[in-house]
């Protein structure tokens, strides 16, 4: 019988988490959960309501909004109160504001609670910044993905260009650097490698290679249990 594991993946911005997690989830028949998309959705709402400077109002929005992730045909769609915001949450404007919003303790509590509910039954690949440390510290498989900042920025630029969005490498490097700085230095659940997480440097790996490394690990654990 196929066990339904919890696979937790953390890492800095553009380290390959979503591509890897998505493919891995597909191969395993698991649910893919992109927790960054949830923080991005709240940030988008805060921008639209013009309340970025009002923490109380952001917390209220986080409490009252219905954020849903749907994973169909290899695509994650993000819905807020029934409206698809999948494209908008990837904009540079959201990327610039998301780290300050995700520093807010109450916002994190609300998101972590939702993430635990989504993942507790297993059969999930969940990725973010605090999945291996806070959301599921006892996950069956814990991975920390990393890559050099140049490689990460190059990947992000390619992604923007493929969508027809004109953006320079310097702008992307600056955004990634700033997000990493805030995400790693914040007081509540900073991004850090959990001691028992397996670190994978993806700088010189193909996507297939990084997916297979984790897949092997998952299969090992499942066969040891049966
Ligand atoms: O994975 P991403 O780059 O789309 O995430 C966007 C931001 O959301 C990231 O810079 C910090 C925040 N985030 C977080 O604080 N905790 C998570 N588990 C996931 C993302």
mmCIF file of C-alpha atoms and ligand atoms in Angstrom:
data_model
loop_
_atom_site.group_PDB
_atom_site.id
_atom_site.type_symbol
_atom_site.label_atom_id
_atom_site.label_comp_id
_atom_site.label_asym_id
_atom_site.label_seq_id
_atom_site.Cartn_x
_atom_site.Cartn_y
_atom_site.Cartn_z
ATOM 1 C CA UNK A 1 0.000 0.000 0.000
ATOM 2 C CA UNK A 2 1.205 3.480 -0.842
ATOM 3 C CA UNK A 3 1.860 5.551 2.258
ATOM 4 C CA UNK A 4 0.733 9.137 2.175
ATOM 5 C CA UNK A 5 3.752 11.072 3.340
ATOM 6 C CA UNK A 6 4.270 14.722 4.138
ATOM 7 C CA UNK A 7 7.111 16.095 2.025
ATOM 8 C CA UNK A 8 8.266 19.519 3.265
ATOM 9 C CA UNK A 9 10.497 21.743 1.139
ATOM 10 C CA UNK A 10 12.016 25.092 2.141
ATOM 11 C CA UNK A 11 14.524 27.374 0.493
ATOM 12 C CA UNK A 12 15.213 30.956 -0.539
ATOM 13 C CA UNK A 13 13.423 32.826 -3.334
ATOM 14 C CA UNK A 14 13.627 31.135 -6.764
ATOM 15 C CA UNK A 15 15.633 28.175 -5.519
ATOM 16 C CA UNK A 16 13.505 25.817 -7.602
ATOM 17 C CA UNK A 17 11.007 24.892 -4.914
ATOM 18 C CA UNK A 18 7.810 25.259 -6.867
ATOM 19 C CA UNK A 19 8.989 23.569 -10.069
ATOM 20 C CA UNK A 20 10.456 20.698 -8.073
ATOM 21 C CA UNK A 21 7.539 20.347 -5.673
ATOM 22 C CA UNK A 22 4.983 20.459 -8.476
ATOM 23 C CA UNK A 23 6.655 17.691 -10.506
ATOM 24 C CA UNK A 24 7.287 15.591 -7.433
ATOM 25 C CA UNK A 25 3.632 15.887 -6.404
ATOM 26 C CA UNK A 26 2.535 14.847 -9.889
ATOM 27 C CA UNK A 27 4.797 11.789 -9.878
ATOM 28 C CA UNK A 28 3.587 10.726 -6.436
ATOM 29 C CA UNK A 29 -0.062 11.581 -7.017
ATOM 30 C CA UNK A 30 0.151 13.961 -4.063
ATOM 31 C CA UNK A 31 -1.284 17.415 -3.544
ATOM 32 C CA UNK A 32 1.088 20.307 -4.219
ATOM 33 C CA UNK A 33 0.823 23.221 -1.817
ATOM 34 C CA UNK A 34 2.566 26.498 -2.624
ATOM 35 C CA UNK A 35 2.473 28.413 0.675
ATOM 36 C CA UNK A 36 4.190 31.465 -0.842
ATOM 37 C CA UNK A 37 1.086 31.885 -3.019
ATOM 38 C CA UNK A 38 -0.981 32.301 0.146
ATOM 39 C CA UNK A 39 1.260 35.103 1.473
ATOM 40 C CA UNK A 40 1.210 36.647 -1.996
ATOM 41 C CA UNK A 41 -2.603 36.562 -2.066
ATOM 42 C CA UNK A 42 -2.857 38.468 1.236
ATOM 43 C CA UNK A 43 -0.278 40.956 -0.040
ATOM 44 C CA UNK A 44 -2.263 41.505 -3.236
ATOM 45 C CA UNK A 45 -5.374 42.185 -1.170
ATOM 46 C CA UNK A 46 -3.473 44.626 1.046
ATOM 47 C CA UNK A 47 -2.228 46.490 -2.046
ATOM 48 C CA UNK A 48 -5.725 46.640 -3.522
ATOM 49 C CA UNK A 49 -7.238 47.889 -0.271
ATOM 50 C CA UNK A 50 -4.368 50.362 0.133
ATOM 51 C CA UNK A 51 -3.681 49.196 3.674
ATOM 52 C CA UNK A 52 -0.030 48.110 3.410
ATOM 53 C CA UNK A 53 0.880 50.423 6.278
ATOM 54 C CA UNK A 54 -1.886 49.179 8.571
ATOM 55 C CA UNK A 55 -1.028 45.869 10.234
ATOM 56 C CA UNK A 56 -4.358 45.542 12.017
ATOM 57 C CA UNK A 57 -6.234 45.906 8.746
ATOM 58 C CA UNK A 58 -3.961 43.350 7.047
ATOM 59 C CA UNK A 59 -4.598 40.872 9.867
ATOM 60 C CA UNK A 60 -8.351 41.441 9.531
ATOM 61 C CA UNK A 61 -8.114 40.778 5.794
ATOM 62 C CA UNK A 62 -6.134 37.594 6.397
ATOM 63 C CA UNK A 63 -8.790 36.396 8.856
ATOM 64 C CA UNK A 64 -11.766 37.264 6.713
ATOM 65 C CA UNK A 65 -10.560 36.265 3.241
ATOM 66 C CA UNK A 66 -11.156 32.852 1.829
ATOM 67 C CA UNK A 67 -7.899 31.785 0.184
ATOM 68 C CA UNK A 68 -8.073 28.593 -1.831
ATOM 69 C CA UNK A 69 -5.335 26.793 -3.702
ATOM 70 C CA UNK A 70 -6.434 24.539 -6.539
ATOM 71 C CA UNK A 71 -4.012 22.223 -8.240
ATOM 72 C CA UNK A 72 -5.216 20.931 -11.567
ATOM 73 C CA UNK A 73 -3.347 19.653 -14.635
ATOM 74 C CA UNK A 74 0.024 20.638 -13.221
ATOM 75 C CA UNK A 75 -1.109 24.209 -12.568
ATOM 76 C CA UNK A 76 -1.768 25.852 -9.244
ATOM 77 C CA UNK A 77 -4.528 28.410 -9.239
ATOM 78 C CA UNK A 78 -5.078 30.751 -6.359
ATOM 79 C CA UNK A 79 -8.539 32.022 -5.576
ATOM 80 C CA UNK A 80 -9.433 34.765 -3.127
ATOM 81 C CA UNK A 81 -13.113 34.881 -2.251
ATOM 82 C CA UNK A 82 -13.813 32.898 -5.402
ATOM 83 C CA UNK A 83 -11.788 35.113 -7.774
ATOM 84 C CA UNK A 84 -8.756 33.745 -9.619
ATOM 85 C CA UNK A 85 -5.698 35.874 -8.762
ATOM 86 C CA UNK A 86 -3.033 33.425 -9.981
ATOM 87 C CA UNK A 87 -1.471 35.877 -12.432
ATOM 88 C CA UNK A 88 -1.635 39.014 -10.298
ATOM 89 C CA UNK A 89 0.130 37.465 -7.314
ATOM 90 C CA UNK A 90 3.289 36.929 -9.420
ATOM 91 C CA UNK A 91 3.713 40.632 -10.289
ATOM 92 C CA UNK A 92 6.831 42.536 -9.272
ATOM 93 C CA UNK A 93 4.653 44.813 -7.139
ATOM 94 C CA UNK A 94 3.501 41.862 -5.025
ATOM 95 C CA UNK A 95 7.045 40.432 -4.950
ATOM 96 C CA UNK A 96 8.249 43.721 -3.487
ATOM 97 C CA UNK A 97 5.651 43.889 -0.721
ATOM 98 C CA UNK A 98 5.245 40.234 0.221
ATOM 99 C CA UNK A 99 8.157 39.899 2.647
ATOM 100 C CA UNK A 100 7.048 42.786 4.912
ATOM 101 C CA UNK A 101 3.495 41.384 4.966
ATOM 102 C CA UNK A 102 4.677 37.879 5.799
ATOM 103 C CA UNK A 103 6.645 39.190 8.784
ATOM 104 C CA UNK A 104 3.400 39.907 10.654
ATOM 105 C CA UNK A 105 2.977 37.326 13.429
ATOM 106 C CA UNK A 106 -0.833 37.123 13.293
ATOM 107 C CA UNK A 107 -0.793 36.722 9.511
ATOM 108 C CA UNK A 108 1.636 33.816 9.887
ATOM 109 C CA UNK A 109 -0.513 32.167 12.562
ATOM 110 C CA UNK A 110 -3.549 32.252 10.307
ATOM 111 C CA UNK A 111 -1.624 30.873 7.308
ATOM 112 C CA UNK A 112 0.166 28.155 9.307
ATOM 113 C CA UNK A 113 -3.149 26.952 10.696
ATOM 114 C CA UNK A 114 -4.616 26.685 7.193
ATOM 115 C CA UNK A 115 -1.480 24.906 5.928
ATOM 116 C CA UNK A 116 -1.580 22.343 8.731
ATOM 117 C CA UNK A 117 -5.219 21.600 7.933
ATOM 118 C CA UNK A 118 -4.381 21.128 4.257
ATOM 119 C CA UNK A 119 -1.458 18.804 4.952
ATOM 120 C CA UNK A 120 -2.220 16.862 8.112
ATOM 121 C CA UNK A 121 -3.613 13.801 6.355
ATOM 122 C CA UNK A 122 -0.433 13.417 4.301
ATOM 123 C CA UNK A 123 -0.098 12.878 0.582
ATOM 124 C CA UNK A 124 1.228 16.412 0.173
ATOM 125 C CA UNK A 125 4.300 18.198 -1.077
ATOM 126 C CA UNK A 126 4.331 21.565 0.660
ATOM 127 C CA UNK A 127 6.894 24.252 -0.060
ATOM 128 C CA UNK A 128 7.767 27.609 1.496
ATOM 129 C CA UNK A 129 10.124 29.123 4.046
ATOM 130 C CA UNK A 130 9.045 27.565 7.362
ATOM 131 C CA UNK A 131 7.508 24.244 6.374
ATOM 132 C CA UNK A 132 10.365 22.065 7.686
ATOM 133 C CA UNK A 133 10.811 24.201 10.817
ATOM 134 C CA UNK A 134 7.355 25.358 11.918
ATOM 135 C CA UNK A 135 4.435 24.047 9.867
ATOM 136 C CA UNK A 136 5.498 20.382 9.761
ATOM 137 C CA UNK A 137 8.744 19.974 11.763
ATOM 138 C CA UNK A 138 7.999 16.226 11.915
ATOM 139 C CA UNK A 139 7.426 15.838 8.168
ATOM 140 C CA UNK A 140 8.460 12.463 6.747
ATOM 141 C CA UNK A 141 10.836 14.064 4.244
ATOM 142 C CA UNK A 142 12.480 17.446 4.857
ATOM 143 C CA UNK A 143 14.370 19.183 2.066
ATOM 144 C CA UNK A 144 16.243 22.488 1.916
ATOM 145 C CA UNK A 145 16.756 23.642 -1.681
ATOM 146 C CA UNK A 146 19.374 26.224 -2.509
ATOM 147 C CA UNK A 147 21.232 27.713 -5.485
ATOM 148 C CA UNK A 148 23.527 30.682 -6.090
ATOM 149 C CA UNK A 149 21.815 34.067 -6.307
ATOM 150 C CA UNK A 150 22.952 34.498 -9.942
ATOM 151 C CA UNK A 151 21.376 31.203 -10.950
ATOM 152 C CA UNK A 152 18.186 31.975 -9.035
ATOM 153 C CA UNK A 153 17.893 35.430 -10.601
ATOM 154 C CA UNK A 154 18.540 34.039 -14.086
ATOM 155 C CA UNK A 155 15.735 31.528 -13.634
ATOM 156 C CA UNK A 156 13.327 34.249 -12.480
ATOM 157 C CA UNK A 157 14.228 36.550 -15.387
ATOM 158 C CA UNK A 158 13.586 33.739 -17.866
ATOM 159 C CA UNK A 159 10.201 33.163 -16.240
ATOM 160 C CA UNK A 160 9.270 36.851 -16.564
ATOM 161 C CA UNK A 161 10.525 37.037 -20.157
ATOM 162 C CA UNK A 162 8.574 33.937 -21.141
ATOM 163 C CA UNK A 163 5.455 35.771 -19.980
ATOM 164 C CA UNK A 164 6.436 38.811 -22.053
ATOM 165 C CA UNK A 165 7.321 40.878 -18.991
ATOM 166 C CA UNK A 166 10.362 43.076 -19.546
ATOM 167 C CA UNK A 167 12.564 43.135 -16.472
ATOM 168 C CA UNK A 168 16.318 43.413 -15.992
ATOM 169 C CA UNK A 169 18.558 40.912 -14.249
ATOM 170 C CA UNK A 170 19.688 43.651 -11.839
ATOM 171 C CA UNK A 171 16.113 44.413 -10.774
ATOM 172 C CA UNK A 172 15.483 40.738 -10.101
ATOM 173 C CA UNK A 173 18.740 40.263 -8.184
ATOM 174 C CA UNK A 174 17.858 43.248 -6.034
ATOM 175 C CA UNK A 175 14.382 41.912 -5.272
ATOM 176 C CA UNK A 176 15.617 38.403 -4.463
ATOM 177 C CA UNK A 177 18.393 39.725 -2.249
ATOM 178 C CA UNK A 178 16.024 41.967 -0.319
ATOM 179 C CA UNK A 179 13.430 39.203 0.117
ATOM 180 C CA UNK A 180 16.072 36.738 1.308
ATOM 181 C CA UNK A 181 17.345 39.322 3.776
ATOM 182 C CA UNK A 182 13.908 39.991 5.275
ATOM 183 C CA UNK A 183 12.765 36.350 5.144
ATOM 184 C CA UNK A 184 15.938 35.090 6.869
ATOM 185 C CA UNK A 185 16.234 37.795 9.503
ATOM 186 C CA UNK A 186 12.637 38.167 10.643
ATOM 187 C CA UNK A 187 11.849 37.345 14.251
ATOM 188 C CA UNK A 188 9.014 34.903 13.626
ATOM 189 C CA UNK A 189 9.777 31.689 11.717
ATOM 190 C CA UNK A 190 12.742 32.944 9.712
ATOM 191 C CA UNK A 191 13.940 30.989 6.713
ATOM 192 C CA UNK A 192 16.655 28.645 7.935
ATOM 193 C CA UNK A 193 17.793 25.143 7.229
ATOM 194 C CA UNK A 194 16.402 22.758 9.808
ATOM 195 C CA UNK A 195 19.183 20.562 11.178
ATOM 196 C CA UNK A 196 17.690 17.331 9.921
ATOM 197 C CA UNK A 197 16.693 18.630 6.487
ATOM 198 C CA UNK A 198 18.540 17.308 3.442
ATOM 199 C CA UNK A 199 20.204 20.196 1.629
ATOM 200 C CA UNK A 200 20.198 20.096 -2.162
ATOM 201 C CA UNK A 201 22.127 22.702 -4.145
ATOM 202 C CA UNK A 202 20.299 22.986 -7.463
ATOM 203 C CA UNK A 203 22.748 25.400 -9.165
ATOM 204 C CA UNK A 204 24.116 22.701 -11.468
ATOM 205 C CA UNK A 205 21.236 20.244 -11.426
ATOM 206 C CA UNK A 206 18.533 19.772 -14.005
ATOM 207 C CA UNK A 207 14.947 19.811 -12.819
ATOM 208 C CA UNK A 208 14.680 16.068 -13.433
ATOM 209 C CA UNK A 209 17.793 15.453 -11.341
ATOM 210 C CA UNK A 210 16.492 17.414 -8.383
ATOM 211 C CA UNK A 211 13.052 15.811 -8.571
ATOM 212 C CA UNK A 212 14.595 12.339 -8.763
ATOM 213 C CA UNK A 213 16.813 12.917 -5.734
ATOM 214 C CA UNK A 214 13.776 13.649 -3.599
ATOM 215 C CA UNK A 215 11.674 10.949 -5.226
ATOM 216 C CA UNK A 216 14.318 8.368 -4.296
ATOM 217 C CA UNK A 217 14.222 9.535 -0.699
ATOM 218 C CA UNK A 218 10.427 9.245 -0.594
ATOM 219 C CA UNK A 219 10.512 5.743 -2.096
ATOM 220 C CA UNK A 220 13.190 4.665 0.384
ATOM 221 C CA UNK A 221 11.068 5.757 3.307
ATOM 222 C CA UNK A 222 7.944 4.111 1.927
ATOM 223 C CA UNK A 223 9.718 0.801 1.287
ATOM 224 C CA UNK A 224 11.316 0.825 4.744
ATOM 225 C CA UNK A 225 7.890 1.155 6.284
ATOM 226 C CA UNK A 226 6.226 -1.623 4.363
HETATM 227 O O1 LIG B 1 7.804 31.168 -2.496
HETATM 228 P P1 LIG B 1 7.530 32.628 -2.903
HETATM 229 O O2 LIG B 1 8.769 33.316 -3.401
HETATM 230 O O3 LIG B 1 6.386 32.779 -3.831
HETATM 231 O O4 LIG B 1 7.106 33.348 -1.519
HETATM 232 C C1 LIG B 1 6.789 34.704 -1.456
HETATM 233 C C2 LIG B 1 7.092 35.275 -0.089
HETATM 234 O O5 LIG B 1 6.201 34.747 0.891
HETATM 235 C C3 LIG B 1 8.490 35.008 0.460
HETATM 236 O O6 LIG B 1 9.429 35.989 0.022
HETATM 237 C C4 LIG B 1 8.284 35.039 1.954
HETATM 238 C C5 LIG B 1 6.851 34.598 2.136
HETATM 239 N N1 LIG B 1 6.707 33.198 2.585
HETATM 240 C C6 LIG B 1 6.811 32.947 3.924
HETATM 241 O O7 LIG B 1 7.091 33.868 4.699
HETATM 242 N N2 LIG B 1 6.605 31.699 4.402
HETATM 243 C C7 LIG B 1 6.309 30.686 3.579
HETATM 244 N N3 LIG B 1 6.095 29.462 4.085
HETATM 245 C C8 LIG B 1 6.230 30.909 2.187
HETATM 246 C C9 LIG B 1 6.462 32.185 1.700
#
